[in-house]
mmCIF file of C-alpha atoms in Angstrom:
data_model
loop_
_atom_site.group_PDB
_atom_site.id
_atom_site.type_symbol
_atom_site.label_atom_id
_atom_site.label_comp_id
_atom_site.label_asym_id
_atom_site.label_seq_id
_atom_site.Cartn_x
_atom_site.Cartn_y
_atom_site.Cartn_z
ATOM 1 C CA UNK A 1191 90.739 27.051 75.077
ATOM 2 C CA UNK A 1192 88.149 24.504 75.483
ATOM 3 C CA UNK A 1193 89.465 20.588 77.115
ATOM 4 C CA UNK A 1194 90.732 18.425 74.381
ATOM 5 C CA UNK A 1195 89.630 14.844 75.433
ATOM 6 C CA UNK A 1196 90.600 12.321 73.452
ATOM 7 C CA UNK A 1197 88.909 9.925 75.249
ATOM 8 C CA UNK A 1198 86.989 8.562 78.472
ATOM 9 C CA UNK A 1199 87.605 5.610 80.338
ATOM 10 C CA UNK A 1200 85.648 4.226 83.163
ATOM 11 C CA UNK A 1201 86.270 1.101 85.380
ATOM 12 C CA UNK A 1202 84.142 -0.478 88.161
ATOM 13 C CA UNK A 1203 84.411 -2.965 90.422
ATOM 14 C CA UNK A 1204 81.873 -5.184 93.096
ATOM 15 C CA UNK A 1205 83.863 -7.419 95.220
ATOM 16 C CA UNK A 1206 81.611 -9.922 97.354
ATOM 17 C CA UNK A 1207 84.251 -11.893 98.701
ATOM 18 C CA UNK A 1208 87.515 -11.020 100.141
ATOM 19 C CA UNK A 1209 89.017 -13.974 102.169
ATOM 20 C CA UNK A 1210 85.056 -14.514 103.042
ATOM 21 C CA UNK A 1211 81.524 -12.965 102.105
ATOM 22 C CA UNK A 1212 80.990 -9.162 102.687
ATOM 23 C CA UNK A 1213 78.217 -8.383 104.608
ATOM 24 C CA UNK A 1214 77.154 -5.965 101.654
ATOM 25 C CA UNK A 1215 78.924 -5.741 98.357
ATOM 26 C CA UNK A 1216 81.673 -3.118 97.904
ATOM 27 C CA UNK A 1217 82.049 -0.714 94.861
ATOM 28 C CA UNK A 1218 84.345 1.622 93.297
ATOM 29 C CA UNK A 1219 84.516 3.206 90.090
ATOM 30 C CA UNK A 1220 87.113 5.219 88.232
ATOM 31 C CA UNK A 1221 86.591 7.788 85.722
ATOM 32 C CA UNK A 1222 89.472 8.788 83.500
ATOM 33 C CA UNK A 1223 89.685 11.402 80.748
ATOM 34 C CA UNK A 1224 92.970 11.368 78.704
ATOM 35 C CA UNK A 1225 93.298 15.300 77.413
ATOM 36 C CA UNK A 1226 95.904 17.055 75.310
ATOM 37 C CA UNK A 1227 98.486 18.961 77.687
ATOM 38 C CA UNK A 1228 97.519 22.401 77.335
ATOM 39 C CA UNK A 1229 100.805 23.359 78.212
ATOM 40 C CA UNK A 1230 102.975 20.682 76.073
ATOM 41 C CA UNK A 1231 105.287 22.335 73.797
ATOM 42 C CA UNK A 1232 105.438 25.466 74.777
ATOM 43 C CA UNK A 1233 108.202 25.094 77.110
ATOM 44 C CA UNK A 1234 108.765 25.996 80.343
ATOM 45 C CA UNK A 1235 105.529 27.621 81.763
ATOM 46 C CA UNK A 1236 106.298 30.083 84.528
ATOM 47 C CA UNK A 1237 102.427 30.734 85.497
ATOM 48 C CA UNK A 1238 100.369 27.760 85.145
ATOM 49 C CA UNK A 1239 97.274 29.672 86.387
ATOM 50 C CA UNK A 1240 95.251 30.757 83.589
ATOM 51 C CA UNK A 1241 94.927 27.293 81.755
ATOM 52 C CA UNK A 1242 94.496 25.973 85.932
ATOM 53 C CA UNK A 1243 91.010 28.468 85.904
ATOM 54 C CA UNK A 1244 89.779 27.318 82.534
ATOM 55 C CA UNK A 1245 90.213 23.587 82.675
ATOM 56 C CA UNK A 1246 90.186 21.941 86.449
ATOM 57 C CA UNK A 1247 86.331 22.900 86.931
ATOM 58 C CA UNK A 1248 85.011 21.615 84.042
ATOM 59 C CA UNK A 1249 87.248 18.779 84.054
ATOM 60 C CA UNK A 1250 86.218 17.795 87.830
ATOM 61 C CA UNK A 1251 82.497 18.211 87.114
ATOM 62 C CA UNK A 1252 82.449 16.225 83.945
ATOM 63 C CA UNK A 1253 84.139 13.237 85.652
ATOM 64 C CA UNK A 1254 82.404 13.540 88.988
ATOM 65 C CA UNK A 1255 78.935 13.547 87.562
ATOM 66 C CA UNK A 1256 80.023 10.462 85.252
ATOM 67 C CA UNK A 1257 81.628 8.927 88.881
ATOM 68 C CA UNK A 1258 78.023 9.404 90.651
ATOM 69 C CA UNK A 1259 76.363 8.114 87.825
ATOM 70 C CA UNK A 1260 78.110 5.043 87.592
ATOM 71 C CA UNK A 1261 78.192 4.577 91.766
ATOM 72 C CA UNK A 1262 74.201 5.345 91.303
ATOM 73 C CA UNK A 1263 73.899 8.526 93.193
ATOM 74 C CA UNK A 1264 75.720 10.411 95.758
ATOM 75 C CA UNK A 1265 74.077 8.768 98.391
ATOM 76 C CA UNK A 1266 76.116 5.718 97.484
ATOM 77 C CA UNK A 1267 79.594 7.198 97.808
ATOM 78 C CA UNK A 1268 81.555 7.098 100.746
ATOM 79 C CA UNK A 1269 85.199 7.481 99.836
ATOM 80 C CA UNK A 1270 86.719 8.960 97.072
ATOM 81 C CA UNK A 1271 90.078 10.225 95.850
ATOM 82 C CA UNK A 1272 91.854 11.497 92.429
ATOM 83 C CA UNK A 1273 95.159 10.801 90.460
ATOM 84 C CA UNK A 1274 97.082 12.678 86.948
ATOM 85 C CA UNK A 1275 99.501 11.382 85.057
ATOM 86 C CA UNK A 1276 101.098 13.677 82.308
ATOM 87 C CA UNK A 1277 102.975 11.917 79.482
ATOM 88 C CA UNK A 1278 106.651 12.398 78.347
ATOM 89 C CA UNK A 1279 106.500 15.398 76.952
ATOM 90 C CA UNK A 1280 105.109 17.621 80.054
ATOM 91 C CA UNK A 1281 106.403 18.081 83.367
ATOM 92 C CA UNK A 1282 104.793 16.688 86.727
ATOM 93 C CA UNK A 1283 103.779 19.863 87.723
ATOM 94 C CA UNK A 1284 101.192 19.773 84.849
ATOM 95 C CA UNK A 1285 99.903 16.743 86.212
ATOM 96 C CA UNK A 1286 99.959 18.530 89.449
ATOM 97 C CA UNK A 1287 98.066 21.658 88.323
ATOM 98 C CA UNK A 1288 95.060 19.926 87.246
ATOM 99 C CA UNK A 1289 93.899 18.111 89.727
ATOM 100 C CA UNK A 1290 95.867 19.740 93.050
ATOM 101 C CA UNK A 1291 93.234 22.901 93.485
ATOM 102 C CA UNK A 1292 90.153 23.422 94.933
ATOM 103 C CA UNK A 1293 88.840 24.198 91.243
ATOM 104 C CA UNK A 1294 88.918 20.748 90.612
ATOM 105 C CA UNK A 1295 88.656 19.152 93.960
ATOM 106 C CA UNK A 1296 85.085 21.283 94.747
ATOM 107 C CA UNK A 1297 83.192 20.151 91.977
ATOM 108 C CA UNK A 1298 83.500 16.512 93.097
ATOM 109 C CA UNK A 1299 83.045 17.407 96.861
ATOM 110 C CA UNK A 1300 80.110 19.032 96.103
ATOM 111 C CA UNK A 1301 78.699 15.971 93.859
ATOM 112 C CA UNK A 1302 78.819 13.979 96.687
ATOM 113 C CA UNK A 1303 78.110 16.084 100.004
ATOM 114 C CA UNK A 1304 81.218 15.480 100.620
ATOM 115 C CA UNK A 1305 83.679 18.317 102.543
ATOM 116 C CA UNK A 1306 86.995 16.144 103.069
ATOM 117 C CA UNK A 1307 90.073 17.336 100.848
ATOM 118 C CA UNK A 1308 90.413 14.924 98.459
ATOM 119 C CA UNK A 1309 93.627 12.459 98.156
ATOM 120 C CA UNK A 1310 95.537 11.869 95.018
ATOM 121 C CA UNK A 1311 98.763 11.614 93.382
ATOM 122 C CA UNK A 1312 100.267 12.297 90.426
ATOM 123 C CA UNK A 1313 103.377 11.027 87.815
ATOM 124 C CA UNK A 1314 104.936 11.296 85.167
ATOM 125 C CA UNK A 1315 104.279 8.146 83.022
ATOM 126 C CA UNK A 1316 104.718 6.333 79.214
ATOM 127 C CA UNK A 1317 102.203 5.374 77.352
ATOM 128 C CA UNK A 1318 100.449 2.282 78.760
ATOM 129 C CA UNK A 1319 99.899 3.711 82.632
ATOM 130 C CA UNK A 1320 99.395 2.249 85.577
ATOM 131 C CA UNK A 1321 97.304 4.786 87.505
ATOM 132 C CA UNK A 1322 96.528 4.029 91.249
ATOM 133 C CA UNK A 1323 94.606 6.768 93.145
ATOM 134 C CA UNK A 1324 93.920 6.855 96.554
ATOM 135 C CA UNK A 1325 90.838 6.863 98.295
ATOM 136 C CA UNK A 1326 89.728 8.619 101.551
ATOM 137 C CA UNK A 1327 86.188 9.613 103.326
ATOM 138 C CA UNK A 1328 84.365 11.918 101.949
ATOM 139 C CA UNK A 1329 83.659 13.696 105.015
ATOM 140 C CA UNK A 1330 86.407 12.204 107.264
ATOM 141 C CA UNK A 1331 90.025 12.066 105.442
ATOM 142 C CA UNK A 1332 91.265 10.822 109.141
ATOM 143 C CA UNK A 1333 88.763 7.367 109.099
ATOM 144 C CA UNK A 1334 91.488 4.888 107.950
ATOM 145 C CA UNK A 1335 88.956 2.653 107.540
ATOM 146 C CA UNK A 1336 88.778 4.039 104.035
ATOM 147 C CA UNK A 1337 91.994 4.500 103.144
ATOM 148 C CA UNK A 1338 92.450 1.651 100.191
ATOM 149 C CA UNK A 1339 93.418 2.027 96.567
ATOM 150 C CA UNK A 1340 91.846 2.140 93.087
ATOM 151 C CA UNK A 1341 94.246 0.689 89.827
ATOM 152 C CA UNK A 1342 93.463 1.595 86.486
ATOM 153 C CA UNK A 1343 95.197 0.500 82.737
ATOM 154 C CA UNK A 1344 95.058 2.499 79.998
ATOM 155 C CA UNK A 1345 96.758 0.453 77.329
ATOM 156 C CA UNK A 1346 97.329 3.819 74.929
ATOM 157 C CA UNK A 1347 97.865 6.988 77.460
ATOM 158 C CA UNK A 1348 98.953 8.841 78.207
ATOM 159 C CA UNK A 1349 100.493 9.821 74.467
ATOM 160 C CA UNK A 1350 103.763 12.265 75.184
ATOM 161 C CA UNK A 1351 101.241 15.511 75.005
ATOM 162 C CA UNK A 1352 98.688 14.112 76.714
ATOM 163 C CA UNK A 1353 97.484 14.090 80.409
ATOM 164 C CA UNK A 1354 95.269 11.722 82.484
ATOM 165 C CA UNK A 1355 92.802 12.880 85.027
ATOM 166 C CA UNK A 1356 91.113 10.332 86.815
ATOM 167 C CA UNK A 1357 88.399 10.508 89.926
ATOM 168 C CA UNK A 1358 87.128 7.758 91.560
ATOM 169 C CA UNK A 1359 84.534 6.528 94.045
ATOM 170 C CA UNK A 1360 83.469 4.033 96.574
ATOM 171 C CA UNK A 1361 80.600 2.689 98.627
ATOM 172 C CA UNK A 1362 82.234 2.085 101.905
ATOM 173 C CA UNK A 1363 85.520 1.115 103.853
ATOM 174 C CA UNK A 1364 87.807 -0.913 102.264
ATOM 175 C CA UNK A 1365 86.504 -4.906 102.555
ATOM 176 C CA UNK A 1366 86.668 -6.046 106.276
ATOM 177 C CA UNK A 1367 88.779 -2.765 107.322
ATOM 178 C CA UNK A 1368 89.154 -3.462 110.999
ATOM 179 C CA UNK A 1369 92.043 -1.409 111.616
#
């Protein structure tokens, strides 16, 4: 079964002022795919696996690579992080199984040198999310420096049988992190 994507959204973001000037601007992106749920409608799924193995590595590179292209190269990327939300008609654990293994999660390591498990979360949502993933090092999940938070609107998704798989990216700490 190939990915069903309905669509692809990306948002970015350069903030140059945050109570006062940045010494250098600060940039995050999001890349979100809404996807029909493989496993919506067919009931309760005991093993999740198989549709896991065909979808999460594809699914991770594809947004990655879009991520890095927007951020302008892996050498820009500092932080990064991940978030699903499956609509009505799945269960959170589908949300969980995309994005939760290191299927998905290696791809976008390795398109940024980056070695750190990645954050995320995931929910079950109605159409006209609110997705907010968290973001980490990519080397160094422990730097709280990074730890900040990415929002992201998708007016239509995720439809009942739908999921959304998002990564995103950014080019350093959080603005002023002094922590």
């Amino acid at each position: 079964m190939a990915i069903s994507i309905r669509k692809i959204c990306a948002f970015q973001e350069e903030v140059n002022y945050d109570q006062r000037p940045l010494s250098k601007p600060f940039r995050h992106v999001i890349v979100a795919a809404v996807i029909k749920n493989p496993w919506a409608g067919h009931g309760y799924i005991e093993d999740l696996k198989p549709l896991i193995e065909e979808t999460a590595a594809p699914l991770g590179e594809l947004l990655a690579s879009r991520a890095v292209a927007i951020m302008g190269g892996a050498d820009k990327v500092e932080a990064f992080g991940k978030a699903a939300a499956v609509g009505t008609a799945g269960e959170y654990e589908h949300a969980n199984a995309l994005i939760h293994t290191t299927l998905f999660g290696d791809p976008c390591r390795k398109s940024i040198n980056g070695s750190a498990w990645m954050v995320g979360n995931q929910k079950i949502s109605p159409v006209g999310l609110t997705l907010e993933l968290p973001m980490a090092h990519k080397v160094d999940a422990k730097n709280q420096n990074y730890y900040h938070t990415i929002s992201l609107s998708i007016p239509d998704a995720p439809h009942p049988d739908e999921i959304v798989v998002a990564v995103g990216m950014a080019s350093g700490t959080r603005p002023h992190a002094r922590i």
